[in-house]
Amino acid sequence: MSHQRIQYIGQIKGFAIFLVVNLFKMDVPEKIGNLLSLLGQKSLHIYILQVFFVIQLPIIGEFIIEQNGMTCVVLQSIYSFVLTIIAIVLSLLVSGVLKRSPLLQKLCFGK
């Protein structure tokens, strides 16, 4: 990997750290705060159920790998983000269905 690419990746990481630190300093809008609170409350359900929804799509993976360096990194990031959102949403939907049955809730989540 060239020095220029390593430097660019370092800049991206530095910017990401800067964003995270500043997010904690500012007032988070109420809707975002509520969403993050919900995700925190349902994190056990998401952790257990997401395994069933994480998929590999070899065709997309091969396409991404064939791209040049920076395009490959950007596409991998977008692909990972989209799959993560899908897995979280499906986990929350299934969790809501399982919540209706006390027996299934006890078996799956121990509650």
mmCIF file of N, CA and C in Angstrom:
data_model
loop_
_atom_site.group_PDB
_atom_site.id
_atom_site.type_symbol
_atom_site.label_atom_id
_atom_site.label_comp_id
_atom_site.label_asym_id
_atom_site.label_seq_id
_atom_site.Cartn_x
_atom_site.Cartn_y
_atom_site.Cartn_z
ATOM 1 N N MET A 1 0.856 -1.171 0.000
ATOM 2 C CA MET A 1 0.000 0.000 0.000
ATOM 3 C C MET A 1 0.901 1.232 0.000
ATOM 4 N N SER A 2 0.568 2.185 -0.803
ATOM 5 C CA SER A 2 1.411 3.368 -0.925
ATOM 6 C C SER A 2 1.285 4.267 0.301
ATOM 7 N N HIS A 3 2.308 5.088 0.483
ATOM 8 C CA HIS A 3 2.341 6.023 1.610
ATOM 9 C C HIS A 3 1.150 6.978 1.563
ATOM 10 N N GLN A 4 0.765 7.384 0.371
ATOM 11 C CA GLN A 4 -0.337 8.324 0.202
ATOM 12 C C GLN A 4 -1.662 7.711 0.676
ATOM 13 N N ARG A 5 -1.878 6.447 0.363
ATOM 14 C CA ARG A 5 -3.117 5.779 0.795
ATOM 15 C C ARG A 5 -3.140 5.609 2.302
ATOM 16 N N ILE A 6 -2.019 5.228 2.881
ATOM 17 C CA ILE A 6 -1.951 5.063 4.336
ATOM 18 C C ILE A 6 -2.245 6.393 5.019
ATOM 19 N N GLN A 7 -1.688 7.467 4.493
ATOM 20 C CA GLN A 7 -1.928 8.792 5.048
ATOM 21 C C GLN A 7 -3.412 9.157 4.921
ATOM 22 N N TYR A 8 -4.028 8.842 3.787
ATOM 23 C CA TYR A 8 -5.440 9.150 3.568
ATOM 24 C C TYR A 8 -6.320 8.382 4.550
ATOM 25 N N ILE A 9 -6.025 7.089 4.749
ATOM 26 C CA ILE A 9 -6.791 6.277 5.698
ATOM 27 C C ILE A 9 -6.625 6.835 7.105
ATOM 28 N N GLY A 10 -5.424 7.264 7.447
ATOM 29 C CA GLY A 10 -5.189 7.885 8.752
ATOM 30 C C GLY A 10 -6.007 9.146 8.936
ATOM 31 N N GLN A 11 -6.133 9.939 7.879
ATOM 32 C CA GLN A 11 -6.935 11.155 7.953
ATOM 33 C C GLN A 11 -8.408 10.825 8.166
ATOM 34 N N ILE A 12 -8.888 9.789 7.499
ATOM 35 C CA ILE A 12 -10.287 9.378 7.663
ATOM 36 C C ILE A 12 -10.531 8.940 9.103
ATOM 37 N N LYS A 13 -9.622 8.136 9.655
ATOM 38 C CA LYS A 13 -9.771 7.692 11.045
ATOM 39 C C LYS A 13 -9.744 8.880 11.998
ATOM 40 N N GLY A 14 -8.838 9.812 11.751
ATOM 41 C CA GLY A 14 -8.760 11.001 12.596
ATOM 42 C C GLY A 14 -10.038 11.813 12.538
ATOM 43 N N PHE A 15 -10.601 11.969 11.354
ATOM 44 C CA PHE A 15 -11.849 12.704 11.198
ATOM 45 C C PHE A 15 -12.993 11.992 11.914
ATOM 46 N N ALA A 16 -13.036 10.656 11.819
ATOM 47 C CA ALA A 16 -14.082 9.881 12.495
ATOM 48 C C ALA A 16 -13.979 10.061 14.010
ATOM 49 N N ILE A 17 -12.778 10.016 14.546
ATOM 50 C CA ILE A 17 -12.589 10.218 15.989
ATOM 51 C C ILE A 17 -13.036 11.624 16.379
ATOM 52 N N PHE A 18 -12.677 12.614 15.570
ATOM 53 C CA PHE A 18 -13.088 13.993 15.815
ATOM 54 C C PHE A 18 -14.614 14.111 15.859
ATOM 55 N N LEU A 19 -15.300 13.466 14.913
ATOM 56 C CA LEU A 19 -16.765 13.512 14.882
ATOM 57 C C LEU A 19 -17.375 12.883 16.122
ATOM 58 N N VAL A 20 -16.873 11.718 16.511
ATOM 59 C CA VAL A 20 -17.428 11.022 17.675
ATOM 60 C C VAL A 20 -17.245 11.854 18.935
ATOM 61 N N VAL A 21 -16.050 12.401 19.129
ATOM 62 C CA VAL A 21 -15.787 13.222 20.316
ATOM 63 C C VAL A 21 -16.711 14.429 20.339
ATOM 64 N N ASN A 22 -16.894 15.081 19.213
ATOM 65 C CA ASN A 22 -17.746 16.268 19.171
ATOM 66 C C ASN A 22 -19.227 15.937 19.277
ATOM 67 N N LEU A 23 -19.630 14.742 18.875
ATOM 68 C CA LEU A 23 -21.028 14.346 19.056
ATOM 69 C C LEU A 23 -21.387 14.291 20.532
ATOM 70 N N PHE A 24 -20.448 13.860 21.360
ATOM 71 C CA PHE A 24 -20.722 13.776 22.790
ATOM 72 C C PHE A 24 -20.726 15.148 23.453
ATOM 73 N N LYS A 25 -20.115 16.139 22.824
ATOM 74 C CA LYS A 25 -20.084 17.484 23.383
ATOM 75 C C LYS A 25 -21.354 18.267 23.071
ATOM 76 N N MET A 26 -21.971 18.000 21.939
ATOM 77 C CA MET A 26 -23.126 18.790 21.528
ATOM 78 C C MET A 26 -24.430 18.155 22.006
ATOM 79 N N ASP A 27 -25.469 18.949 21.995
ATOM 80 C CA ASP A 27 -26.786 18.437 22.350
ATOM 81 C C ASP A 27 -27.320 17.630 21.179
ATOM 82 N N VAL A 28 -27.642 16.379 21.454
ATOM 83 C CA VAL A 28 -28.174 15.509 20.412
ATOM 84 C C VAL A 28 -29.670 15.783 20.298
ATOM 85 N N PRO A 29 -30.181 15.970 19.082
ATOM 86 C CA PRO A 29 -31.627 16.171 18.930
ATOM 87 C C PRO A 29 -32.416 15.033 19.586
ATOM 88 N N GLU A 30 -33.594 15.368 20.062
ATOM 89 C CA GLU A 30 -34.391 14.418 20.840
ATOM 90 C C GLU A 30 -34.707 13.141 20.067
ATOM 91 N N LYS A 31 -35.027 13.250 18.779
ATOM 92 C CA LYS A 31 -35.360 12.056 17.994
ATOM 93 C C LYS A 31 -34.172 11.109 17.904
ATOM 94 N N ILE A 32 -32.985 11.661 17.680
ATOM 95 C CA ILE A 32 -31.789 10.819 17.598
ATOM 96 C C ILE A 32 -31.495 10.205 18.959
ATOM 97 N N GLY A 33 -31.664 10.995 20.017
ATOM 98 C CA GLY A 33 -31.456 10.479 21.367
ATOM 99 C C GLY A 33 -32.409 9.338 21.686
ATOM 100 N N ASN A 34 -33.670 9.485 21.289
ATOM 101 C CA ASN A 34 -34.649 8.421 21.518
ATOM 102 C C ASN A 34 -34.296 7.161 20.735
ATOM 103 N N LEU A 35 -33.844 7.336 19.498
ATOM 104 C CA LEU A 35 -33.448 6.194 18.678
ATOM 105 C C LEU A 35 -32.260 5.466 19.302
ATOM 106 N N LEU A 36 -31.256 6.216 19.732
ATOM 107 C CA LEU A 36 -30.090 5.602 20.367
ATOM 108 C C LEU A 36 -30.468 4.923 21.680
ATOM 109 N N SER A 37 -31.402 5.511 22.407
ATOM 110 C CA SER A 37 -31.882 4.902 23.645
ATOM 111 C C SER A 37 -32.583 3.576 23.362
ATOM 112 N N LEU A 38 -33.415 3.543 22.326
ATOM 113 C CA LEU A 38 -34.098 2.308 21.938
ATOM 114 C C LEU A 38 -33.091 1.231 21.554
ATOM 115 N N LEU A 39 -32.083 1.612 20.765
ATOM 116 C CA LEU A 39 -31.061 0.640 20.365
ATOM 117 C C LEU A 39 -30.313 0.109 21.582
ATOM 118 N N GLY A 40 -30.068 0.970 22.550
ATOM 119 C CA GLY A 40 -29.402 0.526 23.773
ATOM 120 C C GLY A 40 -30.260 -0.439 24.567
ATOM 121 N N GLN A 41 -31.552 -0.168 24.648
ATOM 122 C CA GLN A 41 -32.462 -1.041 25.385
ATOM 123 C C GLN A 41 -32.627 -2.388 24.699
ATOM 124 N N LYS A 42 -32.552 -2.407 23.385
ATOM 125 C CA LYS A 42 -32.764 -3.637 22.615
ATOM 126 C C LYS A 42 -31.452 -4.280 22.167
ATOM 127 N N SER A 43 -30.328 -3.860 22.735
ATOM 128 C CA SER A 43 -29.036 -4.351 22.245
ATOM 129 C C SER A 43 -28.877 -5.859 22.415
ATOM 130 N N LEU A 44 -29.412 -6.441 23.489
ATOM 131 C CA LEU A 44 -29.332 -7.894 23.667
ATOM 132 C C LEU A 44 -30.105 -8.599 22.559
ATOM 133 N N HIS A 45 -31.288 -8.116 22.254
ATOM 134 C CA HIS A 45 -32.105 -8.717 21.199
ATOM 135 C C HIS A 45 -31.395 -8.606 19.847
ATOM 136 N N ILE A 46 -30.839 -7.429 19.579
ATOM 137 C CA ILE A 46 -30.123 -7.229 18.316
ATOM 138 C C ILE A 46 -28.919 -8.157 18.251
ATOM 139 N N TYR A 47 -28.185 -8.250 19.349
ATOM 140 C CA TYR A 47 -26.977 -9.082 19.388
ATOM 141 C C TYR A 47 -27.306 -10.546 19.113
ATOM 142 N N ILE A 48 -28.384 -11.036 19.697
ATOM 143 C CA ILE A 48 -28.756 -12.444 19.534
ATOM 144 C C ILE A 48 -29.315 -12.712 18.141
ATOM 145 N N LEU A 49 -30.180 -11.843 17.644
ATOM 146 C CA LEU A 49 -30.897 -12.109 16.395
ATOM 147 C C LEU A 49 -30.137 -11.713 15.130
ATOM 148 N N GLN A 50 -29.195 -10.794 15.220
ATOM 149 C CA GLN A 50 -28.521 -10.312 14.012
ATOM 150 C C GLN A 50 -27.775 -11.409 13.274
ATOM 151 N N VAL A 51 -27.402 -12.462 13.977
ATOM 152 C CA VAL A 51 -26.675 -13.573 13.354
ATOM 153 C C VAL A 51 -27.484 -14.182 12.210
ATOM 154 N N PHE A 52 -28.799 -14.177 12.352
ATOM 155 C CA PHE A 52 -29.659 -14.786 11.347
ATOM 156 C C PHE A 52 -29.828 -13.912 10.103
ATOM 157 N N PHE A 53 -29.481 -12.637 10.203
ATOM 158 C CA PHE A 53 -29.730 -11.712 9.104
ATOM 159 C C PHE A 53 -28.470 -11.209 8.417
ATOM 160 N N VAL A 54 -27.314 -11.542 8.942
ATOM 161 C CA VAL A 54 -26.064 -11.131 8.299
ATOM 162 C C VAL A 54 -25.812 -12.088 7.145
ATOM 163 N N ILE A 55 -25.742 -11.543 5.962
ATOM 164 C CA ILE A 55 -25.603 -12.378 4.774
ATOM 165 C C ILE A 55 -24.358 -11.972 3.996
ATOM 166 N N GLN A 56 -23.881 -12.904 3.217
ATOM 167 C CA GLN A 56 -22.777 -12.623 2.310
ATOM 168 C C GLN A 56 -23.304 -12.754 0.888
ATOM 169 N N LEU A 57 -23.010 -11.784 0.094
ATOM 170 C CA LEU A 57 -23.404 -11.805 -1.307
ATOM 171 C C LEU A 57 -22.126 -11.833 -2.139
ATOM 172 N N PRO A 58 -21.701 -13.031 -2.569
ATOM 173 C CA PRO A 58 -20.421 -13.154 -3.281
ATOM 174 C C PRO A 58 -20.321 -12.283 -4.525
ATOM 175 N N ILE A 59 -21.410 -12.100 -5.231
ATOM 176 C CA ILE A 59 -21.371 -11.291 -6.454
ATOM 177 C C ILE A 59 -20.992 -9.845 -6.119
ATOM 178 N N ILE A 60 -21.604 -9.303 -5.085
ATOM 179 C CA ILE A 60 -21.290 -7.929 -4.684
ATOM 180 C C ILE A 60 -19.869 -7.853 -4.142
ATOM 181 N N GLY A 61 -19.480 -8.853 -3.349
ATOM 182 C CA GLY A 61 -18.121 -8.884 -2.806
ATOM 183 C C GLY A 61 -17.065 -8.907 -3.893
ATOM 184 N N GLU A 62 -17.287 -9.713 -4.915
ATOM 185 C CA GLU A 62 -16.336 -9.786 -6.029
ATOM 186 C C GLU A 62 -16.271 -8.459 -6.780
ATOM 187 N N PHE A 63 -17.426 -7.845 -6.981
ATOM 188 C CA PHE A 63 -17.459 -6.550 -7.664
ATOM 189 C C PHE A 63 -16.668 -5.504 -6.880
ATOM 190 N N ILE A 64 -16.861 -5.477 -5.564
ATOM 191 C CA ILE A 64 -16.166 -4.495 -4.726
ATOM 192 C C ILE A 64 -14.662 -4.723 -4.758
ATOM 193 N N ILE A 65 -14.241 -5.979 -4.656
ATOM 194 C CA ILE A 65 -12.810 -6.303 -4.640
ATOM 195 C C ILE A 65 -12.139 -5.900 -5.954
ATOM 196 N N GLU A 66 -12.861 -5.966 -7.061
ATOM 197 C CA GLU A 66 -12.293 -5.635 -8.372
ATOM 198 C C GLU A 66 -12.030 -4.139 -8.552
ATOM 199 N N GLN A 67 -12.594 -3.308 -7.693
ATOM 200 C CA GLN A 67 -12.435 -1.858 -7.839
ATOM 201 C C GLN A 67 -11.043 -1.424 -7.382
ATOM 202 N N ASN A 68 -10.669 -0.200 -7.761
ATOM 203 C CA ASN A 68 -9.368 0.305 -7.313
ATOM 204 C C ASN A 68 -9.402 0.582 -5.809
ATOM 205 N N GLY A 69 -8.268 0.851 -5.217
ATOM 206 C CA GLY A 69 -8.105 0.920 -3.768
ATOM 207 C C GLY A 69 -9.122 1.746 -3.011
ATOM 208 N N MET A 70 -9.207 3.038 -3.289
ATOM 209 C CA MET A 70 -10.079 3.899 -2.502
ATOM 210 C C MET A 70 -11.546 3.618 -2.789
ATOM 211 N N THR A 71 -11.886 3.342 -4.033
ATOM 212 C CA THR A 71 -13.268 2.989 -4.365
ATOM 213 C C THR A 71 -13.669 1.727 -3.628
ATOM 214 N N CYS A 72 -12.763 0.779 -3.536
ATOM 215 C CA CYS A 72 -13.018 -0.475 -2.831
ATOM 216 C C CYS A 72 -13.326 -0.208 -1.357
ATOM 217 N N VAL A 73 -12.540 0.649 -0.723
ATOM 218 C CA VAL A 73 -12.746 0.969 0.695
ATOM 219 C C VAL A 73 -14.093 1.652 0.900
ATOM 220 N N VAL A 74 -14.419 2.604 0.048
ATOM 221 C CA VAL A 74 -15.688 3.327 0.167
ATOM 222 C C VAL A 74 -16.863 2.381 -0.047
ATOM 223 N N LEU A 75 -16.798 1.547 -1.078
ATOM 224 C CA LEU A 75 -17.888 0.600 -1.346
ATOM 225 C C LEU A 75 -18.039 -0.413 -0.219
ATOM 226 N N GLN A 76 -16.929 -0.883 0.348
ATOM 227 C CA GLN A 76 -17.009 -1.813 1.477
ATOM 228 C C GLN A 76 -17.675 -1.151 2.673
ATOM 229 N N SER A 77 -17.359 0.108 2.912
ATOM 230 C CA SER A 77 -17.966 0.832 4.034
ATOM 231 C C SER A 77 -19.470 0.992 3.833
ATOM 232 N N ILE A 78 -19.868 1.388 2.637
ATOM 233 C CA ILE A 78 -21.295 1.561 2.341
ATOM 234 C C ILE A 78 -22.024 0.225 2.439
ATOM 235 N N TYR A 79 -21.437 -0.813 1.869
ATOM 236 C CA TYR A 79 -22.022 -2.156 1.890
ATOM 237 C C TYR A 79 -22.202 -2.636 3.331
ATOM 238 N N SER A 80 -21.184 -2.452 4.157
ATOM 239 C CA SER A 80 -21.266 -2.862 5.561
ATOM 240 C C SER A 80 -22.345 -2.082 6.298
ATOM 241 N N PHE A 81 -22.420 -0.775 6.048
ATOM 242 C CA PHE A 81 -23.409 0.065 6.707
ATOM 243 C C PHE A 81 -24.825 -0.366 6.340
ATOM 244 N N VAL A 82 -25.066 -0.603 5.066
ATOM 245 C CA VAL A 82 -26.399 -1.008 4.607
ATOM 246 C C VAL A 82 -26.786 -2.357 5.209
ATOM 247 N N LEU A 83 -25.867 -3.329 5.186
ATOM 248 C CA LEU A 83 -26.173 -4.640 5.767
ATOM 249 C C LEU A 83 -26.409 -4.546 7.268
ATOM 250 N N THR A 84 -25.682 -3.673 7.940
ATOM 251 C CA THR A 84 -25.876 -3.482 9.377
ATOM 252 C C THR A 84 -27.262 -2.925 9.669
ATOM 253 N N ILE A 85 -27.677 -1.926 8.923
ATOM 254 C CA ILE A 85 -29.007 -1.337 9.120
ATOM 255 C C ILE A 85 -30.092 -2.380 8.863
ATOM 256 N N ILE A 86 -29.940 -3.165 7.808
ATOM 257 C CA ILE A 86 -30.918 -4.218 7.507
ATOM 258 C C ILE A 86 -30.981 -5.226 8.649
ATOM 259 N N ALA A 87 -29.840 -5.667 9.147
ATOM 260 C CA ALA A 87 -29.806 -6.650 10.234
ATOM 261 C C ALA A 87 -30.437 -6.087 11.503
ATOM 262 N N ILE A 88 -30.180 -4.827 11.820
ATOM 263 C CA ILE A 88 -30.756 -4.219 13.024
ATOM 264 C C ILE A 88 -32.268 -4.099 12.898
ATOM 265 N N VAL A 89 -32.748 -3.611 11.759
ATOM 266 C CA VAL A 89 -34.196 -3.444 11.569
ATOM 267 C C VAL A 89 -34.904 -4.797 11.630
ATOM 268 N N LEU A 90 -34.369 -5.798 10.938
ATOM 269 C CA LEU A 90 -34.988 -7.128 10.975
ATOM 270 C C LEU A 90 -34.939 -7.724 12.380
ATOM 271 N N SER A 91 -33.856 -7.507 13.098
ATOM 272 C CA SER A 91 -33.752 -8.004 14.472
ATOM 273 C C SER A 91 -34.809 -7.365 15.362
ATOM 274 N N LEU A 92 -35.017 -6.060 15.206
ATOM 275 C CA LEU A 92 -36.031 -5.381 16.009
ATOM 276 C C LEU A 92 -37.438 -5.850 15.650
ATOM 277 N N LEU A 93 -37.693 -6.096 14.369
ATOM 278 C CA LEU A 93 -39.009 -6.602 13.957
ATOM 279 C C LEU A 93 -39.266 -7.993 14.530
ATOM 280 N N VAL A 94 -38.290 -8.881 14.415
ATOM 281 C CA VAL A 94 -38.445 -10.238 14.951
ATOM 282 C C VAL A 94 -38.562 -10.193 16.470
ATOM 283 N N SER A 95 -37.810 -9.317 17.105
ATOM 284 C CA SER A 95 -37.890 -9.167 18.554
ATOM 285 C C SER A 95 -39.301 -8.765 18.984
ATOM 286 N N GLY A 96 -39.913 -7.864 18.211
ATOM 287 C CA GLY A 96 -41.289 -7.456 18.505
ATOM 288 C C GLY A 96 -42.272 -8.607 18.386
ATOM 289 N N VAL A 97 -42.066 -9.474 17.404
ATOM 290 C CA VAL A 97 -42.932 -10.646 17.235
ATOM 291 C C VAL A 97 -42.704 -11.638 18.374
ATOM 292 N N LEU A 98 -41.440 -11.888 18.705
ATOM 293 C CA LEU A 98 -41.132 -12.838 19.777
ATOM 294 C C LEU A 98 -41.618 -12.341 21.131
ATOM 295 N N LYS A 99 -41.690 -11.038 21.296
ATOM 296 C CA LYS A 99 -42.126 -10.434 22.556
ATOM 297 C C LYS A 99 -43.585 -10.773 22.868
ATOM 298 N N ARG A 100 -44.356 -11.075 21.839
ATOM 299 C CA ARG A 100 -45.778 -11.380 22.030
ATOM 300 C C ARG A 100 -46.007 -12.755 22.649
ATOM 301 N N SER A 101 -45.013 -13.627 22.564
ATOM 302 C CA SER A 101 -45.133 -14.965 23.131
ATOM 303 C C SER A 101 -44.208 -15.085 24.340
ATOM 304 N N PRO A 102 -44.774 -15.232 25.535
ATOM 305 C CA PRO A 102 -43.930 -15.356 26.726
ATOM 306 C C PRO A 102 -42.973 -16.552 26.654
ATOM 307 N N LEU A 103 -43.419 -17.656 26.058
ATOM 308 C CA LEU A 103 -42.563 -18.837 25.962
ATOM 309 C C LEU A 103 -41.367 -18.570 25.043
ATOM 310 N N LEU A 104 -41.621 -18.002 23.865
ATOM 311 C CA LEU A 104 -40.525 -17.695 22.945
ATOM 312 C C LEU A 104 -39.580 -16.648 23.526
ATOM 313 N N GLN A 105 -40.140 -15.684 24.225
ATOM 314 C CA GLN A 105 -39.297 -14.658 24.834
ATOM 315 C C GLN A 105 -38.395 -15.278 25.900
ATOM 316 N N LYS A 106 -38.932 -16.212 26.657
ATOM 317 C CA LYS A 106 -38.135 -16.899 27.683
ATOM 318 C C LYS A 106 -37.047 -17.747 27.030
ATOM 319 N N LEU A 107 -37.395 -18.465 25.964
ATOM 320 C CA LEU A 107 -36.417 -19.322 25.288
ATOM 321 C C LEU A 107 -35.315 -18.519 24.600
ATOM 322 N N CYS A 108 -35.692 -17.434 23.944
ATOM 323 C CA CYS A 108 -34.709 -16.665 23.164
ATOM 324 C C CYS A 108 -33.900 -15.682 24.003
ATOM 325 N N PHE A 109 -34.559 -15.012 24.934
ATOM 326 C CA PHE A 109 -33.905 -13.924 25.653
ATOM 327 C C PHE A 109 -33.769 -14.169 27.147
ATOM 328 N N GLY A 110 -34.336 -15.259 27.636
ATOM 329 C CA GLY A 110 -34.232 -15.569 29.054
ATOM 330 C C GLY A 110 -35.061 -14.662 29.941
ATOM 331 N N LYS A 111 -36.081 -14.028 29.381
ATOM 332 C CA LYS A 111 -36.924 -13.115 30.174
ATOM 333 C C LYS A 111 -38.288 -13.718 30.394
#
